[in-house]
XYZ file of C-alpha atoms in Angstrom:
397
model
C -20.545 23.515 -57.539
C -22.971 25.458 -59.191
C -26.727 24.240 -59.960
C -26.394 23.970 -63.537
C -30.354 23.876 -64.288
C -30.650 28.033 -64.926
C -27.669 27.506 -66.533
C -28.971 25.139 -69.406
C -31.858 27.860 -69.719
C -29.908 30.468 -70.010
C -28.055 28.312 -72.854
C -31.349 27.544 -74.800
C -32.047 30.956 -74.572
C -28.872 32.343 -75.959
C -29.254 29.696 -78.940
C -32.737 30.722 -79.584
C -31.158 34.597 -79.903
C -28.032 33.249 -82.258
C -30.212 30.835 -84.316
C -28.000 28.527 -86.569
C -25.233 28.067 -83.667
C -25.112 24.789 -82.071
C -25.485 25.751 -78.024
C -23.144 22.738 -77.887
C -20.148 24.945 -78.553
C -20.558 26.322 -74.825
C -19.150 23.961 -73.887
C -18.469 24.600 -69.442
C -18.671 28.665 -70.835
C -21.267 29.341 -68.761
C -20.437 27.345 -65.720
C -17.416 29.207 -65.798
C -19.507 32.700 -65.648
C -21.833 31.467 -62.508
C -18.491 30.643 -60.811
C -16.669 33.624 -61.585
C -19.523 36.005 -60.562
C -20.405 33.709 -57.278
C -17.139 33.453 -55.851
C -14.688 34.995 -57.723
C -12.744 32.139 -58.806
C -10.448 32.736 -61.932
C -10.175 29.860 -64.673
C -7.988 27.699 -65.579
C -6.043 27.813 -68.200
C -6.870 24.407 -68.994
C -10.393 25.582 -69.203
C -9.715 28.610 -71.317
C -7.631 26.200 -73.731
C -10.933 23.863 -74.169
C -12.949 26.949 -75.282
C -9.909 27.472 -78.107
C -11.071 23.939 -78.820
C -14.672 25.193 -79.207
C -13.871 27.580 -81.352
C -12.399 24.865 -84.112
C -14.623 22.993 -83.937
C -17.503 25.677 -84.924
C -15.346 26.722 -87.933
C -15.116 23.237 -88.646
C -18.987 23.452 -88.644
C -19.314 25.991 -91.045
C -20.212 28.467 -88.339
C -19.065 31.807 -88.871
C -16.585 33.566 -86.437
C -18.843 36.507 -86.279
C -22.182 34.300 -85.023
C -20.159 32.226 -82.493
C -18.480 35.100 -81.279
C -22.412 36.915 -80.867
C -23.618 33.361 -79.474
C -20.971 33.471 -76.132
C -21.839 37.349 -75.773
C -25.655 36.899 -75.370
C -24.975 33.462 -73.339
C -22.726 35.905 -70.744
C -25.802 38.523 -70.679
C -28.600 35.402 -70.578
C -25.918 33.954 -66.916
C -25.643 38.118 -66.018
C -29.845 38.198 -66.215
C -30.091 35.658 -64.473
C -27.330 35.423 -61.927
C -29.020 33.789 -57.661
C -30.868 36.826 -55.819
C -27.723 36.473 -53.491
C -25.299 38.131 -55.869
C -28.254 40.569 -56.043
C -28.316 41.460 -52.196
C -24.952 42.604 -51.938
C -23.224 45.413 -51.550
C -22.854 47.486 -53.973
C -18.155 46.421 -54.259
C -19.283 42.825 -54.012
C -21.661 43.089 -57.368
C -18.709 45.348 -58.843
C -15.750 42.270 -58.500
C -18.350 39.788 -59.757
C -18.938 41.800 -62.538
C -15.657 42.498 -63.545
C -15.090 38.591 -63.070
C -17.531 37.618 -65.369
C -16.245 39.700 -67.676
C -12.221 38.254 -67.090
C -13.891 35.160 -68.012
C -15.670 36.467 -70.883
C -13.081 38.687 -72.502
C -10.640 35.382 -71.683
C -12.830 33.091 -73.578
C -13.988 34.967 -76.714
C -9.824 35.482 -76.997
C -9.606 31.800 -77.002
C -12.794 30.935 -78.847
C -11.041 33.452 -81.846
C -7.909 32.357 -82.051
C -8.822 28.538 -81.674
C -11.711 29.336 -85.335
C -8.765 31.416 -86.663
C -6.303 28.375 -86.753
C -8.471 25.842 -87.298
C -9.671 28.465 -90.667
C -5.885 28.571 -91.624
C -5.166 24.920 -91.408
C -7.996 24.708 -93.905
C -6.519 27.211 -95.942
C -3.426 25.170 -96.247
C -5.162 22.270 -96.970
C -7.223 23.501 -99.582
C -4.411 24.915 -101.199
C -2.348 21.922 -100.899
C -4.986 20.419 -102.874
C -6.040 22.670 -105.561
C -1.551 22.549 -106.198
C -1.957 19.346 -106.463
C -5.022 19.413 -108.849
C -3.734 22.083 -110.918
C -0.633 19.955 -111.427
C -1.904 16.671 -112.310
C -4.840 18.662 -114.719
C -2.010 19.630 -116.728
C 0.531 17.710 -116.787
C -2.375 14.849 -118.370
C -1.152 11.900 -116.537
C -3.428 11.272 -114.022
C -6.565 9.117 -113.420
C -9.516 10.725 -115.642
C -11.876 9.269 -112.913
C -10.507 10.639 -109.882
C -9.670 13.365 -111.624
C -13.056 14.439 -112.353
C -14.302 14.064 -108.899
C -11.726 16.084 -108.102
C -12.509 18.814 -110.697
C -16.094 19.382 -109.164
C -15.348 21.268 -106.120
C -13.550 23.753 -107.914
C -15.789 24.127 -110.080
C -14.573 22.349 -113.459
C -16.557 19.913 -115.879
C -14.526 18.283 -117.254
C -17.043 17.452 -119.715
C -16.660 20.205 -121.569
C -14.128 21.705 -123.886
C -11.724 24.220 -122.504
C -8.364 26.310 -123.263
C -5.486 27.646 -121.041
C -3.963 30.752 -121.387
C -0.671 31.641 -119.662
C 0.095 35.166 -118.647
C 4.110 35.855 -118.175
C 5.785 39.142 -116.698
C 7.983 40.144 -119.212
C 9.870 41.653 -116.193
C 10.557 40.950 -112.540
C 6.880 39.167 -111.132
C 7.453 40.542 -107.244
C 3.924 39.344 -105.382
C 2.541 36.355 -107.887
C 0.115 35.841 -105.112
C -1.165 39.567 -105.089
C -0.872 39.285 -109.044
C -3.319 36.447 -109.049
C -5.044 37.343 -106.661
C -6.667 40.179 -108.523
C -7.172 38.522 -111.761
C -9.234 35.509 -110.159
C -11.169 38.537 -108.404
C -11.521 40.344 -111.808
C -12.589 36.980 -114.074
C -15.176 35.881 -110.946
C -16.446 39.635 -111.165
C -17.064 39.248 -114.984
C -17.760 35.518 -115.575
C -18.565 34.150 -111.902
C -16.943 31.594 -110.295
C -17.947 28.323 -112.114
C -15.638 26.349 -114.388
C -12.591 28.955 -114.643
C -9.921 28.005 -112.619
C -6.809 30.540 -112.394
C -3.854 29.631 -110.462
C 0.529 30.024 -110.859
C 2.604 28.026 -112.163
C 6.618 28.010 -112.428
C 6.360 31.821 -112.454
C 3.436 31.681 -114.746
C -0.504 32.596 -114.006
C -3.021 30.204 -115.282
C -5.912 30.520 -116.380
C -8.055 27.350 -117.533
C -11.539 28.102 -118.785
C -14.491 26.985 -121.666
C -13.663 27.152 -124.832
C -16.588 29.746 -125.147
C -15.309 32.316 -122.338
C -15.453 35.259 -123.967
C -15.843 37.779 -121.159
C -18.452 40.394 -121.181
C -18.252 43.982 -121.661
C -18.643 46.053 -118.576
C -22.786 46.865 -118.330
C -23.220 50.221 -120.590
C -20.271 49.725 -123.015
C -20.562 49.427 -126.478
C -17.745 47.409 -127.257
C -18.526 43.535 -127.498
C -17.017 40.139 -125.633
C -13.777 39.775 -125.448
C -11.769 37.517 -126.063
C -9.868 36.013 -122.941
C -6.135 36.429 -124.149
C -6.879 40.290 -124.425
C -8.977 40.691 -121.118
C -5.880 38.678 -119.053
C -3.805 41.418 -120.457
C -6.287 44.305 -120.064
C -6.329 43.928 -116.542
C -2.882 42.529 -115.565
C -1.930 45.717 -117.097
C -3.185 47.384 -114.587
C -0.941 46.904 -111.708
C 2.666 47.448 -111.767
C 3.076 43.838 -110.802
C 5.741 41.975 -113.303
C 5.102 44.860 -116.041
C 5.008 44.334 -118.967
C 3.238 41.057 -119.058
C 2.501 38.444 -122.910
C -0.109 36.252 -123.648
C -0.473 33.287 -124.888
C -3.848 31.232 -125.199
C -3.738 27.814 -126.261
C -6.669 26.262 -128.650
C -9.416 24.626 -126.514
C -10.122 21.099 -126.594
C -12.709 18.732 -125.172
C -12.562 16.107 -122.641
C -9.929 15.927 -119.278
C -6.703 15.382 -122.027
C -8.003 18.405 -123.653
C -6.787 20.812 -120.884
C -2.787 19.390 -121.043
C -2.665 19.259 -124.662
C -3.685 23.494 -124.738
C -1.640 23.968 -121.822
C 0.838 22.963 -123.902
C 0.084 24.990 -126.573
C 0.234 28.533 -124.577
C 3.311 27.177 -123.017
C 5.039 26.468 -126.806
C 3.872 30.071 -127.741
C 5.608 31.632 -125.106
C 8.799 30.356 -126.255
C 8.177 30.969 -129.082
C 7.530 34.180 -128.743
C 10.276 35.096 -127.302
C 12.393 32.650 -129.592
C 11.046 34.563 -132.649
C 10.870 38.378 -130.647
C 7.438 39.397 -130.601
C 6.202 42.134 -130.096
C 2.240 40.970 -130.157
C 1.569 40.800 -126.248
C -1.001 38.579 -126.654
C -0.772 34.876 -128.630
C -3.101 32.655 -130.239
C -1.780 29.473 -130.953
C -3.708 29.264 -134.200
C -0.706 32.091 -135.498
C 2.107 29.694 -134.378
C 0.261 26.644 -136.629
C 3.017 27.762 -139.594
C 5.859 27.920 -137.309
C 5.610 24.373 -135.256
C 4.764 22.752 -138.467
C 8.635 24.200 -139.845
C 9.868 22.544 -135.632
C 8.575 18.965 -136.734
C 10.580 18.280 -138.656
C 13.952 20.357 -137.379
C 16.692 18.192 -139.430
C 15.054 19.615 -142.439
C 14.446 22.819 -141.361
C 18.334 22.773 -140.316
C 19.574 21.722 -143.761
C 17.568 24.426 -145.381
C 18.768 27.075 -143.531
C 22.063 26.683 -144.125
C 21.401 26.208 -147.538
C 19.662 28.751 -148.459
C 20.899 30.921 -146.017
C 24.390 29.905 -145.326
C 26.493 32.301 -147.599
C 25.156 35.687 -145.547
C 27.389 34.359 -143.406
C 30.540 35.326 -145.368
C 29.117 39.086 -145.539
C 30.860 41.602 -143.435
C 29.848 41.812 -140.606
C 27.919 38.497 -140.934
C 24.313 37.782 -141.744
C 22.435 39.378 -139.165
C 22.548 42.624 -141.031
C 21.065 40.920 -143.749
C 18.306 38.804 -141.758
C 17.106 41.668 -140.516
C 16.813 43.259 -143.741
C 14.488 39.942 -144.994
C 12.461 40.051 -142.223
C 11.557 43.121 -141.756
C 10.721 43.505 -145.913
C 8.639 40.776 -145.370
C 6.768 41.776 -142.550
C 5.800 45.097 -144.427
C 4.372 43.369 -147.529
C 7.838 43.369 -149.353
C 7.975 47.307 -149.164
C 11.062 48.942 -149.702
C 10.405 52.001 -147.996
C 8.384 50.683 -144.966
C 11.201 48.654 -144.372
C 13.685 51.433 -144.850
C 11.738 52.909 -142.331
C 11.893 50.475 -139.672
C 15.320 49.636 -139.729
C 15.921 53.614 -140.192
C 17.933 52.895 -142.962
C 17.884 54.733 -146.559
C 15.748 53.265 -149.582
C 19.189 52.867 -151.250
C 20.874 50.720 -148.022
C 17.691 48.474 -148.132
C 18.388 47.820 -151.617
C 22.076 47.463 -151.558
C 21.420 44.600 -148.475
C 18.850 42.727 -150.838
C 21.025 43.270 -153.959
C 23.495 41.352 -151.710
C 21.670 38.427 -150.405
C 20.692 37.611 -153.759
C 24.697 37.714 -154.344
C 25.478 35.557 -151.142
C 23.159 33.159 -151.319
C 21.482 33.185 -155.334
C 17.639 34.245 -154.159
C 16.220 36.627 -155.255
C 13.366 38.261 -152.607
C 12.047 40.195 -154.643
C 11.360 37.317 -157.448
C 8.389 36.098 -156.403
C 8.967 32.504 -157.312
C 12.330 32.792 -155.780
C 10.657 34.836 -152.134
C 8.751 31.461 -150.843
C 11.538 29.539 -150.213
C 14.039 32.484 -149.086
C 11.098 33.598 -146.183
C 10.730 30.140 -145.391
C 14.760 29.702 -145.057
C 14.318 33.326 -142.573
C 11.727 31.995 -140.699
C 13.518 28.801 -139.798
C 16.242 31.013 -138.972
C 14.806 32.853 -136.177
C 12.657 29.465 -134.664
C 17.178 27.936 -134.408
C 18.278 31.187 -133.578
C 20.627 30.644 -136.646
C 23.488 31.829 -137.028
C 24.150 32.802 -132.834
C 23.705 28.904 -132.004
C 26.256 26.371 -133.442
C 24.497 24.793 -136.612
C 24.540 21.611 -135.648
C 22.781 21.762 -132.479
C 20.146 24.542 -132.785
C 17.766 25.294 -130.386
């Protein structure tokens, strides 16, 4: 056995050199170095495995991998410089053999230290991701214990007392790498607004951003434009990547408290659903823009009755109701301008006028009459929402 008095002094000296790292992380490492140099003994696998456990301990203590390795190298240098004179009195061959033995121990020990550290960090990351996923699920579902939810929100930087809004980003194409898209957007958000009170995650094929109600994104330094709205910022950042392009973003309204986040989340989800159902071209959808559609859908039997009563006669036309519905939607979208309607539909003005006349004949409502326009326009919106007439009128979507 090697007298460990001078080894303890070497460990303390290495600890002073690498401040902030407990010398206890060296374990029996210095003894292995000394015995390898003096006797040539190679360490047992169990001894090397013990160093791996010390690497895990370093990760648990929050010591960086670089600092832990630096401690081991500094300790090796101290031990080599303080070896008993018997090593120095040998011939060059013996000294070379001792050096090789020491380097073997250093190499094996440092490798085991880093491996143990890395595995501990992997487990920590997996555990943190599990906690993050569970927290996000509970946060957006809105039925978790409020007190516990507030506690769990603190490590993620969310102040549940503030009003928050939720924005969702959905790829209209195939999203091949959700993690990369989330990571890219998260880095962009942190770079511009910091890492407090903003949460970015993936859920059900969507990218979710939870942000404070006043989360306008500041413009880059030197830019002439003012702050950017959250939805516009997300769309611009995601548009720079080809992952899942093009994107559609929906933003819920801000609400206070822990129940405000799931409410905003449901509005954002509803926005994405309505955008698909209504064939909206707008890439960024705000919940405020869809309030009229929510009103219409609130009493689905009534809106179904309105659609069938007002527009039901269109199904009798040659070619069905769709061409006439397209004409109505374009006509109202252009502010009832026939020439612009014709341009959008790639028709002649005469063809559009003919269709408007046929609508009046088939339905009894005149789209050009200001008094009757509201009724037929509301019915046309309802038809969009219900997917009429493509879907069964008795079971509208």
